[in-house]
PDB file of C-alpha atoms in Angstrom:
ATOM      1  CA  MET A   8     132.079 183.301 157.280  1.00 46.00           C
ATOM      2  CA  VAL A   9     128.471 182.277 156.714  1.00 46.00           C
ATOM      3  CA  ASN A  10     126.069 185.086 155.939  1.00 48.00           C
ATOM      4  CA  ILE A  11     122.961 184.600 158.062  1.00 47.00           C
ATOM      5  CA  THR A  12     121.161 187.812 157.157  1.00 47.00           C
ATOM      6  CA  PRO A  13     117.986 187.409 155.099  1.00 46.00           C
ATOM      7  CA  GLN A  14     118.525 187.558 151.359  1.00 46.00           C
ATOM      8  CA  PHE A  15     116.192 189.107 148.789  1.00 45.00           C
ATOM      9  CA  PRO A  16     117.088 187.550 145.440  1.00 46.00           C
ATOM     10  CA  GLN A  17     113.991 188.969 143.792  1.00 50.00           C
ATOM     11  CA  PRO A  18     112.373 192.355 144.213  1.00 52.00           C
ATOM     12  CA  PHE A  19     109.745 192.316 146.930  1.00 57.00           C
ATOM     13  CA  LEU A  20     106.892 194.647 146.068  1.00 62.00           C
ATOM     14  CA  PRO A  21     104.986 195.760 149.155  1.00 73.00           C
ATOM     15  CA  ILE A  22     102.021 196.696 146.937  1.00 79.00           C
ATOM     16  CA  GLY A  23     101.999 193.211 145.433  1.00 77.00           C
ATOM     17  CA  PHE A  24     102.091 191.644 148.863  1.00 80.00           C
ATOM     18  CA  GLY A  25      99.334 193.992 150.077  1.00 86.00           C
ATOM     19  CA  LEU A  26      97.148 193.066 147.111  1.00 89.00           C
ATOM     20  CA  GLU A  27      97.790 189.377 147.668  1.00 88.00           C
ATOM     21  CA  LEU A  28      96.878 189.707 151.328  1.00 90.00           C
ATOM     22  CA  PHE A  29      93.702 191.662 150.469  1.00 93.00           C
ATOM     23  CA  TYR A  30      92.771 189.170 147.730  1.00 94.00           C
ATOM     24  CA  THR A  31      93.252 186.160 150.010  1.00 95.00           C
ATOM     25  CA  ILE A  32      91.260 187.685 152.861  1.00 96.00           C
ATOM     26  CA  ILE A  33      88.323 188.497 150.522  1.00 97.00           C
ATOM     27  CA  ILE A  34      88.369 185.019 148.947  1.00 97.00           C
ATOM     28  CA  VAL A  35      88.525 183.327 152.361  1.00 97.00           C
ATOM     29  CA  VAL A  36      85.630 185.502 153.604  1.00 98.00           C
ATOM     30  CA  PHE A  37      83.594 184.676 150.454  1.00 98.00           C
ATOM     31  CA  CYS A  38      84.234 180.955 150.892  1.00 98.00           C
ATOM     32  CA  PHE A  39      83.255 180.993 154.551  1.00 97.00           C
ATOM     33  CA  LEU A  40      80.131 183.033 153.741  1.00 97.00           C
ATOM     34  CA  VAL A  41      79.040 180.327 151.280  1.00 97.00           C
ATOM     35  CA  TYR A  42      79.717 177.661 153.909  1.00 97.00           C
ATOM     36  CA  PHE A  43      77.819 179.334 156.741  1.00 96.00           C
ATOM     37  CA  LYS A  44      74.991 180.726 154.626  1.00 96.00           C
ATOM     38  CA  THR A  45      74.097 177.250 153.329  1.00 96.00           C
ATOM     39  CA  ARG A  46      74.075 175.672 156.779  1.00 94.00           C
ATOM     40  CA  GLU A  47      70.304 175.923 157.267  1.00 91.00           C
ATOM     41  CA  ILE A  48      69.550 174.442 153.831  1.00 92.00           C
ATOM     42  CA  TYR A  49      71.821 171.523 154.609  1.00 93.00           C
ATOM     43  CA  GLU A  50      70.483 170.977 158.116  1.00 88.00           C
ATOM     44  CA  LEU A  51      66.913 170.917 156.841  1.00 88.00           C
ATOM     45  CA  THR A  52      67.538 168.608 153.898  1.00 88.00           C
ATOM     46  CA  LYS A  53      70.770 166.667 154.564  1.00 87.00           C
ATOM     47  CA  HIS A  54      71.098 166.881 150.791  1.00 91.00           C
ATOM     48  CA  ARG A  55      74.372 165.286 149.612  1.00 92.00           C
ATOM     49  CA  GLY A  56      74.903 167.820 146.837  1.00 93.00           C
ATOM     50  CA  VAL A  57      74.516 170.730 149.266  1.00 95.00           C
ATOM     51  CA  GLU A  58      76.831 168.981 151.742  1.00 96.00           C
ATOM     52  CA  PHE A  59      79.679 168.581 149.236  1.00 96.00           C
ATOM     53  CA  PHE A  60      79.090 172.044 147.773  1.00 97.00           C
ATOM     54  CA  ARG A  61      79.444 173.819 151.123  1.00 97.00           C
ATOM     55  CA  TYR A  62      82.424 171.722 152.220  1.00 97.00           C
ATOM     56  CA  ALA A  63      84.100 172.432 148.870  1.00 97.00           C
ATOM     57  CA  PHE A  64      83.980 176.157 149.655  1.00 98.00           C
ATOM     58  CA  LEU A  65      85.146 175.611 153.226  1.00 98.00           C
ATOM     59  CA  PHE A  66      88.178 173.711 151.889  1.00 98.00           C
ATOM     60  CA  PHE A  67      88.818 176.319 149.186  1.00 97.00           C
ATOM     61  CA  GLY A  68      88.877 178.973 151.923  1.00 97.00           C
ATOM     62  CA  LEU A  69      91.363 176.957 153.962  1.00 97.00           C
ATOM     63  CA  ALA A  70      93.447 176.243 150.851  1.00 97.00           C
ATOM     64  CA  TYR A  71      93.692 179.952 150.004  1.00 96.00           C
ATOM     65  CA  ALA A  72      94.626 180.732 153.620  1.00 95.00           C
ATOM     66  CA  SER A  73      97.433 178.142 153.582  1.00 93.00           C
ATOM     67  CA  ARG A  74      98.529 179.369 150.159  1.00 92.00           C
ATOM     68  CA  LEU A  75      99.112 182.811 151.686  1.00 89.00           C
ATOM     69  CA  LEU A  76     101.661 181.295 154.075  1.00 85.00           C
ATOM     70  CA  ILE A  77     103.571 179.821 151.143  1.00 85.00           C
ATOM     71  CA  TYR A  78     103.277 183.069 149.203  1.00 83.00           C
ATOM     72  CA  MET A  79     104.795 184.943 152.139  1.00 79.00           C
ATOM     73  CA  ALA A  80     107.648 182.468 152.319  1.00 75.00           C
ATOM     74  CA  VAL A  81     108.385 182.050 148.634  1.00 71.00           C
ATOM     75  CA  VAL A  82     107.378 185.271 146.898  1.00 64.00           C
ATOM     76  CA  GLY A  83     107.942 187.641 149.783  1.00 56.00           C
ATOM     77  CA  ASN A  84     111.097 185.701 150.657  1.00 59.00           C
ATOM     78  CA  LEU A  85     110.035 185.786 154.285  1.00 56.00           C
ATOM     79  CA  LEU A  86     111.789 182.609 155.299  1.00 52.00           C
ATOM     80  CA  TRP A  87     113.236 184.575 158.154  1.00 55.00           C
ATOM     81  CA  PHE A  88     109.641 185.230 159.285  1.00 57.00           C
ATOM     82  CA  GLU A  89     109.195 183.751 162.775  1.00 57.00           C
ATOM     83  CA  PRO A  90     106.805 180.839 161.946  1.00 57.00           C
ATOM     84  CA  PHE A  91     109.140 179.689 159.156  1.00 57.00           C
ATOM     85  CA  ARG A  92     112.318 180.219 161.165  1.00 58.00           C
ATOM     86  CA  GLY A  93     110.945 178.308 164.135  1.00 53.00           C
ATOM     87  CA  THR A  94     110.965 174.964 162.378  1.00 57.00           C
ATOM     88  CA  ARG A  95     112.235 173.642 159.107  1.00 66.00           C
ATOM     89  CA  LEU A  96     109.002 171.725 158.695  1.00 73.00           C
ATOM     90  CA  MET A  97     106.825 174.833 158.515  1.00 75.00           C
ATOM     91  CA  LEU A  98     107.126 175.314 154.747  1.00 81.00           C
ATOM     92  CA  PRO A  99     106.703 171.644 153.707  1.00 87.00           C
ATOM     93  CA  VAL A 100     103.765 171.321 156.108  1.00 88.00           C
ATOM     94  CA  SER A 101     102.171 174.433 154.556  1.00 89.00           C
ATOM     95  CA  HIS A 102     102.522 172.774 151.133  1.00 93.00           C
ATOM     96  CA  LEU A 103     101.018 169.558 152.479  1.00 95.00           C
ATOM     97  CA  VAL A 104      98.036 171.323 154.058  1.00 95.00           C
ATOM     98  CA  MET A 105      97.418 173.505 151.002  1.00 96.00           C
ATOM     99  CA  ALA A 106      97.523 170.515 148.654  1.00 97.00           C
ATOM    100  CA  TYR A 107      95.191 168.477 150.867  1.00 97.00           C
ATOM    101  CA  PHE A 108      92.571 171.223 151.236  1.00 97.00           C
ATOM    102  CA  SER A 109      92.637 172.277 147.589  1.00 97.00           C
ATOM    103  CA  THR A 110      92.467 168.734 146.176  1.00 97.00           C
ATOM    104  CA  THR A 111      89.562 167.935 148.489  1.00 97.00           C
ATOM    105  CA  ALA A 112      87.835 171.179 147.463  1.00 97.00           C
ATOM    106  CA  ILE A 113      88.121 170.387 143.739  1.00 96.00           C
ATOM    107  CA  LEU A 114      86.879 166.814 144.233  1.00 96.00           C
ATOM    108  CA  PHE A 115      83.986 167.881 146.463  1.00 96.00           C
ATOM    109  CA  LEU A 116      82.885 170.686 144.139  1.00 95.00           C
ATOM    110  CA  THR A 117      82.812 168.360 141.148  1.00 93.00           C
ATOM    111  CA  TYR A 118      81.136 165.555 143.056  1.00 94.00           C
ATOM    112  CA  SER A 119      78.395 167.905 144.302  1.00 94.00           C
ATOM    113  CA  THR A 120      77.171 168.216 140.705  1.00 91.00           C
ATOM    114  CA  ILE A 121      77.542 164.581 139.587  1.00 91.00           C
ATOM    115  CA  TRP A 122      76.650 162.553 142.704  1.00 91.00           C
ATOM    116  CA  LYS A 123      73.142 161.789 141.449  1.00 86.00           C
ATOM    117  CA  LYS A 124      74.442 160.101 138.308  1.00 87.00           C
ATOM    118  CA  PHE A 125      77.760 158.734 139.585  1.00 87.00           C
ATOM    119  CA  SER A 126      77.085 157.749 143.167  1.00 83.00           C
ATOM    120  CA  ILE A 127      80.317 156.540 144.763  1.00 86.00           C
ATOM    121  CA  GLU A 128      79.567 154.632 147.960  1.00 84.00           C
ATOM    122  CA  HIS A 129      82.789 155.447 149.800  1.00 90.00           C
ATOM    123  CA  PHE A 130      83.450 158.812 148.184  1.00 93.00           C
ATOM    124  CA  LEU A 131      84.834 160.387 151.377  1.00 94.00           C
ATOM    125  CA  MET A 132      87.449 157.653 151.731  1.00 95.00           C
ATOM    126  CA  PHE A 133      88.200 157.798 148.003  1.00 94.00           C
ATOM    127  CA  SER A 134      88.691 161.574 147.996  1.00 95.00           C
ATOM    128  CA  SER A 135      90.748 161.440 151.202  1.00 96.00           C
ATOM    129  CA  ILE A 136      93.151 158.914 149.660  1.00 97.00           C
ATOM    130  CA  ILE A 137      93.624 161.037 146.523  1.00 97.00           C
ATOM    131  CA  SER A 138      94.060 164.222 148.570  1.00 97.00           C
ATOM    132  CA  LEU A 139      96.581 162.506 150.864  1.00 97.00           C
ATOM    133  CA  PHE A 140      98.511 161.251 147.863  1.00 96.00           C
ATOM    134  CA  VAL A 141      98.701 164.759 146.358  1.00 97.00           C
ATOM    135  CA  SER A 142      99.623 166.304 149.702  1.00 96.00           C
ATOM    136  CA  VAL A 143     102.474 163.845 150.287  1.00 96.00           C
ATOM    137  CA  ILE A 144     103.858 164.757 146.852  1.00 96.00           C
ATOM    138  CA  ALA A 145     103.494 168.441 147.791  1.00 95.00           C
ATOM    139  CA  PHE A 146     105.300 167.817 151.104  1.00 93.00           C
ATOM    140  CA  ILE A 147     108.215 166.111 149.370  1.00 93.00           C
ATOM    141  CA  SER A 148     108.506 168.304 146.282  1.00 93.00           C
ATOM    142  CA  MET A 149     107.405 171.634 147.791  1.00 90.00           C
ATOM    143  CA  SER A 150     106.458 172.551 144.249  1.00 91.00           C
ATOM    144  CA  PRO A 151     103.094 174.275 143.707  1.00 91.00           C
ATOM    145  CA  LEU A 152     103.555 173.681 139.978  1.00 91.00           C
ATOM    146  CA  THR A 153     103.655 169.899 140.495  1.00 94.00           C
ATOM    147  CA  VAL A 154     100.526 170.105 142.637  1.00 94.00           C
ATOM    148  CA  SER A 155      98.754 172.250 140.047  1.00 94.00           C
ATOM    149  CA  LEU A 156      99.645 169.786 137.251  1.00 95.00           C
ATOM    150  CA  ILE A 157      98.282 166.823 139.249  1.00 96.00           C
ATOM    151  CA  GLN A 158      95.150 168.807 140.072  1.00 96.00           C
ATOM    152  CA  LEU A 159      94.811 169.767 136.401  1.00 95.00           C
ATOM    153  CA  VAL A 160      94.732 166.064 135.490  1.00 95.00           C
ATOM    154  CA  LEU A 161      92.180 165.443 138.267  1.00 94.00           C
ATOM    155  CA  LEU A 162      90.091 168.353 137.038  1.00 93.00           C
ATOM    156  CA  ALA A 163      90.191 167.032 133.468  1.00 93.00           C
ATOM    157  CA  VAL A 164      89.052 163.577 134.615  1.00 92.00           C
ATOM    158  CA  THR A 165      86.228 164.964 136.755  1.00 89.00           C
ATOM    159  CA  LEU A 166      85.239 167.290 133.906  1.00 87.00           C
ATOM    160  CA  ILE A 167      84.684 164.269 131.656  1.00 89.00           C
ATOM    161  CA  PHE A 168      82.285 162.820 134.248  1.00 86.00           C
ATOM    162  CA  SER A 169      80.658 166.214 134.689  1.00 85.00           C
ATOM    163  CA  LEU A 170      79.981 166.557 130.951  1.00 83.00           C
ATOM    164  CA  LYS A 171      77.991 163.316 131.037  1.00 82.00           C
ATOM    165  CA  VAL A 172      75.499 164.876 133.457  1.00 82.00           C
ATOM    166  CA  LYS A 173      72.704 166.961 131.993  1.00 76.00           C
ATOM    167  CA  THR A 174      73.234 170.629 132.768  1.00 72.00           C
ATOM    168  CA  ASN A 175      70.977 173.634 133.159  1.00 66.00           C
ATOM    169  CA  LYS A 176      71.992 175.719 130.162  1.00 65.00           C
ATOM    170  CA  ARG A 177      70.442 178.899 131.482  1.00 67.00           C
ATOM    171  CA  ASN A 178      72.614 179.635 134.508  1.00 64.00           C
ATOM    172  CA  HIS A 179      76.039 178.191 133.571  1.00 82.00           C
ATOM    173  CA  MET A 180      76.910 177.302 137.158  1.00 89.00           C
ATOM    174  CA  ARG A 181      79.243 174.526 136.122  1.00 88.00           C
ATOM    175  CA  ALA A 182      81.234 176.995 134.057  1.00 90.00           C
ATOM    176  CA  LEU A 183      81.664 179.087 137.224  1.00 92.00           C
ATOM    177  CA  TYR A 184      82.785 176.007 139.182  1.00 94.00           C
ATOM    178  CA  PHE A 185      85.285 175.201 136.453  1.00 93.00           C
ATOM    179  CA  LEU A 186      86.596 178.785 136.525  1.00 94.00           C
ATOM    180  CA  ILE A 187      87.002 178.627 140.311  1.00 95.00           C
ATOM    181  CA  ALA A 188      89.115 175.487 139.965  1.00 95.00           C
ATOM    182  CA  MET A 189      91.133 176.993 137.090  1.00 94.00           C
ATOM    183  CA  PHE A 190      91.821 180.193 139.044  1.00 93.00           C
ATOM    184  CA  TRP A 191      93.087 178.060 141.884  1.00 95.00           C
ATOM    185  CA  LEU A 192      95.486 176.232 139.556  1.00 94.00           C
ATOM    186  CA  LEU A 193      96.691 179.542 138.118  1.00 91.00           C
ATOM    187  CA  SER A 194      97.193 180.921 141.628  1.00 90.00           C
ATOM    188  CA  LEU A 195      99.506 177.966 142.294  1.00 91.00           C
ATOM    189  CA  PHE A 196     101.428 178.809 139.138  1.00 86.00           C
ATOM    190  CA  VAL A 197     101.832 182.390 140.418  1.00 83.00           C
ATOM    191  CA  ILE A 198     103.494 181.300 143.664  1.00 83.00           C
ATOM    192  CA  ASP A 199     105.609 178.711 141.857  1.00 81.00           C
ATOM    193  CA  SER A 200     106.969 181.004 139.187  1.00 75.00           C
ATOM    194  CA  PRO A 201     106.298 184.584 140.281  1.00 67.00           C
ATOM    195  CA  ARG A 202     108.806 185.948 137.773  1.00 69.00           C
ATOM    196  CA  HIS A 203     106.841 184.500 134.877  1.00 73.00           C
ATOM    197  CA  MET A 204     103.685 186.330 135.825  1.00 76.00           C
ATOM    198  CA  PRO A 205     103.785 190.099 135.271  1.00 82.00           C
ATOM    199  CA  PHE A 206     102.320 192.241 138.030  1.00 82.00           C
ATOM    200  CA  TRP A 207      99.380 193.388 135.896  1.00 86.00           C
ATOM    201  CA  GLY A 208      98.686 189.772 134.915  1.00 86.00           C
ATOM    202  CA  ASP A 209      98.522 188.763 138.557  1.00 86.00           C
ATOM    203  CA  VAL A 210      96.207 191.665 139.395  1.00 90.00           C
ATOM    204  CA  THR A 211      93.908 190.883 136.428  1.00 92.00           C
ATOM    205  CA  LEU A 212      93.740 187.252 137.495  1.00 91.00           C
ATOM    206  CA  GLN A 213      92.853 188.246 141.048  1.00 93.00           C
ATOM    207  CA  ALA A 214      90.187 190.687 139.877  1.00 95.00           C
ATOM    208  CA  ILE A 215      88.452 188.139 137.612  1.00 95.00           C
ATOM    209  CA  SER A 216      88.724 185.485 140.300  1.00 95.00           C
ATOM    210  CA  LEU A 217      87.083 187.824 142.825  1.00 96.00           C
ATOM    211  CA  ILE A 218      84.245 188.530 140.364  1.00 96.00           C
ATOM    212  CA  VAL A 219      83.593 184.787 139.932  1.00 96.00           C
ATOM    213  CA  PHE A 220      83.605 184.155 143.680  1.00 96.00           C
ATOM    214  CA  PHE A 221      81.372 187.187 144.191  1.00 97.00           C
ATOM    215  CA  ALA A 222      78.899 185.803 141.616  1.00 95.00           C
ATOM    216  CA  ILE A 223      78.639 182.588 143.648  1.00 96.00           C
ATOM    217  CA  VAL A 224      78.231 184.440 146.948  1.00 97.00           C
ATOM    218  CA  TYR A 225      75.596 186.709 145.392  1.00 96.00           C
ATOM    219  CA  LYS A 226      73.602 183.725 144.135  1.00 94.00           C
ATOM    220  CA  VAL A 227      73.872 182.005 147.522  1.00 95.00           C
ATOM    221  CA  TYR A 228      72.571 185.139 149.257  1.00 94.00           C
ATOM    222  CA  LYS A 229      69.776 185.468 146.703  1.00 91.00           C
ATOM    223  CA  TRP A 230      68.382 182.093 147.731  1.00 89.00           C
ATOM    224  CA  ALA A 231      69.472 181.647 151.326  1.00 84.00           C
ATOM    225  CA  LYS A 232      68.371 185.066 152.613  1.00 74.00           C
TER     226      LYS A 232
ATOM    227  CA  MET B  11      45.752 166.155 146.686  1.00 44.00           C
ATOM    228  CA  GLY B  12      45.642 165.241 143.014  1.00 44.00           C
ATOM    229  CA  LYS B  13      46.988 162.021 141.654  1.00 45.00           C
ATOM    230  CA  MET B  14      50.708 162.256 140.958  1.00 45.00           C
ATOM    231  CA  THR B  15      51.804 161.214 137.497  1.00 48.00           C
ATOM    232  CA  LYS B  16      55.418 162.376 137.510  1.00 56.00           C
ATOM    233  CA  LYS B  17      58.074 160.515 139.489  1.00 69.00           C
ATOM    234  CA  ARG B  18      58.844 162.641 142.517  1.00 77.00           C
ATOM    235  CA  ASP B  19      62.320 163.118 143.887  1.00 82.00           C
ATOM    236  CA  ARG B  20      63.133 162.659 147.572  1.00 85.00           C
ATOM    237  CA  LEU B  21      62.669 166.312 148.495  1.00 88.00           C
ATOM    238  CA  GLU B  22      59.290 166.481 146.761  1.00 90.00           C
ATOM    239  CA  VAL B  23      58.103 163.366 148.572  1.00 93.00           C
ATOM    240  CA  ILE B  24      59.098 164.887 151.908  1.00 93.00           C
ATOM    241  CA  PHE B  25      57.375 168.149 150.971  1.00 93.00           C
ATOM    242  CA  ASP B  26      54.155 166.311 149.975  1.00 94.00           C
ATOM    243  CA  PHE B  27      54.299 164.197 153.130  1.00 95.00           C
ATOM    244  CA  LEU B  28      54.546 167.249 155.382  1.00 96.00           C
ATOM    245  CA  ARG B  29      52.036 169.320 153.406  1.00 95.00           C
ATOM    246  CA  ILE B  30      49.379 166.616 153.760  1.00 96.00           C
ATOM    247  CA  ILE B  31      49.786 166.736 157.542  1.00 96.00           C
ATOM    248  CA  GLN B  32      49.655 170.534 157.548  1.00 95.00           C
ATOM    249  CA  ASP B  33      46.558 170.628 155.291  1.00 94.00           C
ATOM    250  CA  ASN B  34      44.824 168.241 157.689  1.00 94.00           C
ATOM    251  CA  GLN B  35      44.917 170.748 160.583  1.00 93.00           C
ATOM    252  CA  ASN B  36      48.300 169.340 161.565  1.00 95.00           C
ATOM    253  CA  SER B  37      46.827 166.079 162.809  1.00 94.00           C
ATOM    254  CA  ILE B  38      46.355 162.922 160.800  1.00 95.00           C
ATOM    255  CA  LYS B  39      46.325 159.188 161.470  1.00 95.00           C
ATOM    256  CA  ARG B  40      48.912 156.930 159.902  1.00 93.00           C
ATOM    257  CA  THR B  41      46.592 155.022 157.511  1.00 94.00           C
ATOM    258  CA  PRO B  42      45.044 158.047 155.723  1.00 95.00           C
ATOM    259  CA  LEU B  43      48.483 159.598 155.524  1.00 95.00           C
ATOM    260  CA  LEU B  44      49.837 156.460 153.855  1.00 95.00           C
ATOM    261  CA  ARG B  45      46.974 156.524 151.352  1.00 95.00           C
ATOM    262  CA  ARG B  46      47.329 160.203 150.520  1.00 94.00           C
ATOM    263  CA  THR B  47      51.103 160.197 150.124  1.00 93.00           C
ATOM    264  CA  ASN B  48      50.721 157.705 147.273  1.00 91.00           C
ATOM    265  CA  LEU B  49      53.720 155.704 148.455  1.00 93.00           C
ATOM    266  CA  SER B  50      54.156 151.976 148.876  1.00 94.00           C
ATOM    267  CA  SER B  51      53.998 150.705 152.469  1.00 94.00           C
ATOM    268  CA  GLN B  52      57.720 150.127 152.504  1.00 95.00           C
ATOM    269  CA  SER B  53      58.612 153.568 151.127  1.00 94.00           C
ATOM    270  CA  PHE B  54      56.121 155.178 153.488  1.00 95.00           C
ATOM    271  CA  SER B  55      57.726 153.489 156.497  1.00 95.00           C
ATOM    272  CA  GLU B  56      61.188 154.577 155.378  1.00 94.00           C
ATOM    273  CA  TYR B  57      60.144 158.210 154.947  1.00 94.00           C
ATOM    274  CA  PHE B  58      58.113 158.111 158.159  1.00 95.00           C
ATOM    275  CA  ASP B  59      61.071 156.839 160.188  1.00 94.00           C
ATOM    276  CA  GLU B  60      63.409 159.340 158.552  1.00 92.00           C
ATOM    277  CA  LEU B  61      61.106 162.277 159.284  1.00 94.00           C
ATOM    278  CA  LEU B  62      60.630 161.148 162.879  1.00 94.00           C
ATOM    279  CA  LYS B  63      64.389 160.811 163.273  1.00 91.00           C
ATOM    280  CA  LYS B  64      64.998 164.235 161.734  1.00 89.00           C
ATOM    281  CA  ASP B  65      62.410 165.737 164.064  1.00 91.00           C
ATOM    282  CA  PHE B  66      60.141 166.946 161.235  1.00 94.00           C
ATOM    283  CA  ILE B  67      57.113 165.060 162.593  1.00 96.00           C
ATOM    284  CA  ARG B  68      56.093 163.471 165.877  1.00 95.00           C
ATOM    285  CA  GLU B  69      53.458 161.027 167.022  1.00 94.00           C
ATOM    286  CA  ILE B  70      51.018 162.077 169.706  1.00 93.00           C
ATOM    287  CA  HIS B  71      48.280 160.144 171.516  1.00 90.00           C
ATOM    288  CA  ASN B  72      44.854 161.628 172.189  1.00 84.00           C
ATOM    289  CA  ASN B  73      42.889 160.924 175.372  1.00 83.00           C
ATOM    290  CA  LYS B  74      41.399 157.814 173.743  1.00 84.00           C
ATOM    291  CA  GLY B  75      44.851 156.450 173.101  1.00 84.00           C
ATOM    292  CA  ARG B  76      44.698 156.959 169.318  1.00 89.00           C
ATOM    293  CA  ARG B  77      47.916 157.870 167.576  1.00 91.00           C
ATOM    294  CA  TYR B  78      48.108 161.005 165.429  1.00 94.00           C
ATOM    295  CA  ILE B  79      50.958 162.449 163.421  1.00 96.00           C
ATOM    296  CA  THR B  80      51.730 166.165 163.675  1.00 96.00           C
ATOM    297  CA  LEU B  81      54.401 168.513 162.373  1.00 96.00           C
ATOM    298  CA  THR B  82      57.123 169.869 164.627  1.00 95.00           C
ATOM    299  CA  ASP B  83      58.471 173.431 164.369  1.00 94.00           C
ATOM    300  CA  ARG B  84      61.236 172.036 162.187  1.00 92.00           C
ATOM    301  CA  GLY B  85      58.651 170.462 159.881  1.00 94.00           C
ATOM    302  CA  PHE B  86      56.840 173.793 159.538  1.00 94.00           C
ATOM    303  CA  ARG B  87      60.168 175.494 158.840  1.00 92.00           C
ATOM    304  CA  PHE B  88      60.960 173.013 156.067  1.00 92.00           C
ATOM    305  CA  LEU B  89      57.579 173.652 154.440  1.00 94.00           C
ATOM    306  CA  SER B  90      58.016 177.422 154.554  1.00 92.00           C
ATOM    307  CA  LYS B  91      61.528 177.186 153.110  1.00 91.00           C
ATOM    308  CA  PHE B  92      60.874 174.471 150.537  1.00 92.00           C
ATOM    309  CA  LYS B  93      60.629 176.846 147.569  1.00 89.00           C
ATOM    310  CA  MET B  94      63.921 178.460 148.514  1.00 91.00           C
ATOM    311  CA  ILE B  95      65.627 175.078 149.064  1.00 92.00           C
ATOM    312  CA  ARG B  96      64.370 173.746 145.745  1.00 90.00           C
ATOM    313  CA  GLY B  97      65.425 176.921 143.930  1.00 90.00           C
ATOM    314  CA  PHE B  98      68.866 176.798 145.511  1.00 93.00           C
ATOM    315  CA  ILE B  99      69.485 173.162 144.545  1.00 92.00           C
ATOM    316  CA  GLU B 100      68.331 173.777 140.976  1.00 89.00           C
ATOM    317  CA  GLU B 101      70.284 177.010 140.563  1.00 90.00           C
ATOM    318  CA  PHE B 102      73.527 175.434 141.789  1.00 92.00           C
ATOM    319  CA  GLU B 103      72.874 172.170 139.901  1.00 90.00           C
ATOM    320  CA  LEU B 104      73.407 170.065 143.031  1.00 90.00           C
TER     321      LEU B 104
END
């Protein structure tokens, strides 16, 4: 007889899930705050750098929100949860959406700092093709680790371009952008191999990540009062 | 306005363009504006069309049918926020 009751092969920690939920909500709120708070600056200037910067945070917010769905399914083992039970496509589609949003976010954030030196005429089409490619791989493999490795390569390539652009050594913004992208990649590792990340390691990662996002939001609010 | 020696970026040109209009009691004819912006005729026309399109400036006619350029509310808003916009773009290295 087939056992159809939900199985819990790994311990499900309600506190861990609560922290993950809290962390995601705060990050999504931070990302949306950056997006909405920079709207006036963009509308007044139509500045390309500002445009890609704010869309990068919008996509990061959406990526973190879709990551939560996968976290609930994989780490919380909530495959019996109604949205996942309703259709077999729910989980692969969540992977696809998460990969698309996050790849676009990384590409947009990098491009916002290098567009003056490396102007790509059809950047939107270019980034959409790359993001679609990564999301199709995510849909097929359903492996956050694979997505994070591809994004790591992308990040390394964009970093090389970024290093060729003169930076303002006083405020280290590009270091913060790099950290944001790295925290995203690590967060993918956490949902791919939750057993390899101790609870305290996950919490430390979330805390530092929140500090970095807060630093960005604080700076945005400082200027766009 | 003093003679500009440094190459201005797009935002600075727009700021100078709008500030000249504002400093002239918000009413200036096209030819003196062209002269004082220190732009070539072609660049001037491009910026002029862009600012008209973005609703930063508008052209009005006086009772003698002469054309004057004035700032819109949006143009005034850009001028008042320019320092903040510039600071933001520099701080975030955009």
